[in-house]
């Protein structure tokens, strides 16, 4: 079983819809990251969370440490939001990140 | 602040050749991490380096792969005698310290072995 599980694997939405991507993890973590990867492109770090909630523009990320669960929300989705969104955790022991397999989001005009 | 710079963006090598991938961390960042993304798979950790030291190479294949982060210059991921299975996107990330605050990824190097 992967240490980090994301759902859904694929998501198609109409422009303007509210989108939620979920991430569950099974290990002790020091922080959780949400990353964005465009097709053929690099990776951008959207958020780093260790507790609570963060907001940046139309993006909101929340984390519940007790439940080992995080969500990424996109309000008023737009076609340019189409990308793969990856959840990653940095463990509180060791040096590496563990990554979810990503959620491929397509927003249709 | 130019961010994490990786070059080349695309690299084509014939089987048996050597591939050298470069990563220049952000200014002020002394921690470098290499990740590999195989086609249709998620990112996997390879190695974590600080200046002149390999801290954790638990994700590196035992043979043909090596990494360094010299006192001066970029971090280098070296793959000797490449095989088709090495074709992947290789990402570098850097951070100013162990706590991952300011963690930044490069744009990646896409290696194709023909």
mmCIF file of N, CA and C in Angstrom, chain B residues 57-101:
data_model
loop_
_atom_site.group_PDB
_atom_site.id
_atom_site.type_symbol
_atom_site.label_atom_id
_atom_site.label_comp_id
_atom_site.label_asym_id
_atom_site.label_seq_id
_atom_site.Cartn_x
_atom_site.Cartn_y
_atom_site.Cartn_z
ATOM 1 N N UNK B 57 20.983 8.303 0.090
ATOM 2 C CA UNK B 57 20.905 7.821 -1.293
ATOM 3 C C UNK B 57 20.098 6.538 -1.371
ATOM 4 N N UNK B 58 19.145 6.398 -0.466
ATOM 5 C CA UNK B 58 18.394 5.149 -0.378
ATOM 6 C C UNK B 58 17.522 4.891 -1.601
ATOM 7 N N UNK B 59 17.231 5.919 -2.386
ATOM 8 C CA UNK B 59 16.406 5.729 -3.575
ATOM 9 C C UNK B 59 17.200 5.559 -4.864
ATOM 10 N N UNK B 60 18.490 5.563 -4.765
ATOM 11 C CA UNK B 60 19.337 5.456 -5.969
ATOM 12 C C UNK B 60 19.512 3.989 -6.345
ATOM 13 N N UNK B 61 19.374 3.662 -7.625
ATOM 14 C CA UNK B 61 19.742 2.314 -8.056
ATOM 15 C C UNK B 61 21.193 2.029 -7.686
ATOM 16 N N UNK B 62 21.462 0.788 -7.356
ATOM 17 C CA UNK B 62 22.791 0.434 -6.813
ATOM 18 C C UNK B 62 23.893 0.591 -7.844
ATOM 19 N N UNK B 63 23.577 0.418 -9.104
ATOM 20 C CA UNK B 63 24.609 0.468 -10.141
ATOM 21 C C UNK B 63 24.300 1.573 -11.141
ATOM 22 N N UNK B 64 25.326 2.102 -11.714
ATOM 23 C CA UNK B 64 25.304 3.033 -12.851
ATOM 24 C C UNK B 64 24.883 4.455 -12.469
ATOM 25 N N UNK B 65 24.265 4.661 -11.318
ATOM 26 C CA UNK B 65 23.799 5.990 -10.924
ATOM 27 C C UNK B 65 24.705 6.553 -9.839
ATOM 28 N N UNK B 66 25.027 7.842 -9.972
ATOM 29 C CA UNK B 66 25.766 8.518 -8.919
ATOM 30 C C UNK B 66 25.351 9.982 -8.893
ATOM 31 N N UNK B 67 25.568 10.618 -7.755
ATOM 32 C CA UNK B 67 25.214 12.029 -7.624
ATOM 33 C C UNK B 67 26.279 12.723 -6.804
ATOM 34 N N UNK B 68 26.456 14.004 -7.100
ATOM 35 C CA UNK B 68 27.379 14.809 -6.331
ATOM 36 C C UNK B 68 26.851 16.235 -6.243
ATOM 37 N N UNK B 69 27.317 16.935 -5.223
ATOM 38 C CA UNK B 69 26.971 18.347 -5.041
ATOM 39 C C UNK B 69 28.242 19.005 -4.517
ATOM 40 N N UNK B 70 29.110 19.439 -5.442
ATOM 41 C CA UNK B 70 30.414 19.960 -5.027
ATOM 42 C C UNK B 70 30.294 21.305 -4.323
ATOM 43 N N UNK B 71 31.400 21.706 -3.733
ATOM 44 C CA UNK B 71 31.438 22.980 -3.023
ATOM 45 C C UNK B 71 31.092 24.134 -3.966
ATOM 46 N N UNK B 72 31.618 24.048 -5.183
ATOM 47 C CA UNK B 72 31.322 25.054 -6.195
ATOM 48 C C UNK B 72 30.617 24.375 -7.365
ATOM 49 N N UNK B 73 29.617 25.020 -7.899
ATOM 50 C CA UNK B 73 28.963 24.488 -9.082
ATOM 51 C C UNK B 73 27.698 23.720 -8.776
ATOM 52 N N UNK B 74 27.056 23.231 -9.842
ATOM 53 C CA UNK B 74 25.753 22.590 -9.675
ATOM 54 C C UNK B 74 25.863 21.177 -9.125
ATOM 55 N N UNK B 75 24.733 20.660 -8.712
ATOM 56 C CA UNK B 75 24.646 19.237 -8.395
ATOM 57 C C UNK B 75 24.546 18.470 -9.713
ATOM 58 N N UNK B 76 25.186 17.327 -9.759
ATOM 59 C CA UNK B 76 25.193 16.500 -10.972
ATOM 60 C C UNK B 76 24.619 15.123 -10.641
ATOM 61 N N UNK B 77 23.672 14.695 -11.456
ATOM 62 C CA UNK B 77 23.207 13.299 -11.420
ATOM 63 C C UNK B 77 23.774 12.630 -12.661
ATOM 64 N N UNK B 78 24.529 11.576 -12.446
ATOM 65 C CA UNK B 78 25.232 10.915 -13.536
ATOM 66 C C UNK B 78 24.694 9.495 -13.694
ATOM 67 N N UNK B 79 24.367 9.169 -14.934
ATOM 68 C CA UNK B 79 23.890 7.814 -15.225
ATOM 69 C C UNK B 79 24.836 7.228 -16.277
ATOM 70 N N UNK B 80 25.534 6.199 -15.897
ATOM 71 C CA UNK B 80 26.463 5.553 -16.825
ATOM 72 C C UNK B 80 25.758 4.425 -17.581
ATOM 73 N N UNK B 81 26.215 4.195 -18.779
ATOM 74 C CA UNK B 81 25.735 3.075 -19.604
ATOM 75 C C UNK B 81 24.206 3.012 -19.592
ATOM 76 N N UNK B 82 23.572 4.076 -20.058
ATOM 77 C CA UNK B 82 22.123 4.183 -19.960
ATOM 78 C C UNK B 82 21.437 3.051 -20.707
ATOM 79 N N UNK B 83 20.261 2.684 -20.177
ATOM 80 C CA UNK B 83 19.400 1.683 -20.807
ATOM 81 C C UNK B 83 18.030 2.319 -21.031
ATOM 82 N N UNK B 84 17.211 1.658 -21.829
ATOM 83 C CA UNK B 84 15.904 2.234 -22.187
ATOM 84 C C UNK B 84 15.077 2.525 -20.939
ATOM 85 N N UNK B 85 15.215 1.687 -19.923
ATOM 86 C CA UNK B 85 14.433 1.866 -18.701
ATOM 87 C C UNK B 85 14.804 3.104 -17.906
ATOM 88 N N UNK B 86 15.917 3.748 -18.288
ATOM 89 C CA UNK B 86 16.287 4.992 -17.605
ATOM 90 C C UNK B 86 15.517 6.187 -18.161
ATOM 91 N N UNK B 87 14.808 6.001 -19.256
ATOM 92 C CA UNK B 87 14.032 7.097 -19.840
ATOM 93 C C UNK B 87 12.975 7.555 -18.833
ATOM 94 N N UNK B 88 13.039 8.808 -18.478
ATOM 95 C CA UNK B 88 12.166 9.345 -17.440
ATOM 96 C C UNK B 88 12.376 10.843 -17.362
ATOM 97 N N UNK B 89 11.564 11.478 -16.523
ATOM 98 C CA UNK B 89 11.813 12.878 -16.167
ATOM 99 C C UNK B 89 12.518 12.898 -14.819
ATOM 100 N N UNK B 90 13.600 13.642 -14.746
ATOM 101 C CA UNK B 90 14.375 13.729 -13.518
ATOM 102 C C UNK B 90 14.233 15.152 -12.986
ATOM 103 N N UNK B 91 13.716 15.235 -11.765
ATOM 104 C CA UNK B 91 13.478 16.538 -11.157
ATOM 105 C C UNK B 91 14.447 16.753 -9.996
ATOM 106 N N UNK B 92 14.859 17.976 -9.871
ATOM 107 C CA UNK B 92 15.699 18.399 -8.768
ATOM 108 C C UNK B 92 14.894 19.398 -7.946
ATOM 109 N N UNK B 93 15.075 19.372 -6.645
ATOM 110 C CA UNK B 93 14.464 20.365 -5.776
ATOM 111 C C UNK B 93 15.519 20.852 -4.800
ATOM 112 N N UNK B 94 15.331 22.048 -4.305
ATOM 113 C CA UNK B 94 16.273 22.553 -3.307
ATOM 114 C C UNK B 94 15.521 23.237 -2.178
ATOM 115 N N UNK B 95 16.169 23.294 -1.039
ATOM 116 C CA UNK B 95 15.600 24.005 0.108
ATOM 117 C C UNK B 95 16.737 24.618 0.901
ATOM 118 N N UNK B 96 16.423 25.654 1.675
ATOM 119 C CA UNK B 96 17.483 26.309 2.439
ATOM 120 C C UNK B 96 17.899 25.511 3.668
ATOM 121 N N UNK B 97 17.037 24.617 4.104
ATOM 122 C CA UNK B 97 17.362 23.839 5.295
ATOM 123 C C UNK B 97 16.551 22.563 5.288
ATOM 124 N N UNK B 98 16.713 21.799 6.317
ATOM 125 C CA UNK B 98 16.106 20.477 6.400
ATOM 126 C C UNK B 98 14.591 20.546 6.573
ATOM 127 N N UNK B 99 14.086 21.703 6.947
ATOM 128 C CA UNK B 99 12.673 21.784 7.312
ATOM 129 C C UNK B 99 11.740 21.995 6.134
ATOM 130 N N UNK B 100 12.287 22.032 4.928
ATOM 131 C CA UNK B 100 11.501 22.081 3.694
ATOM 132 C C UNK B 100 10.800 23.405 3.444
ATOM 133 N N UNK B 101 10.909 24.356 4.341
ATOM 134 C CA UNK B 101 10.314 25.662 4.047
ATOM 135 C C UNK B 101 11.052 26.250 2.855
#
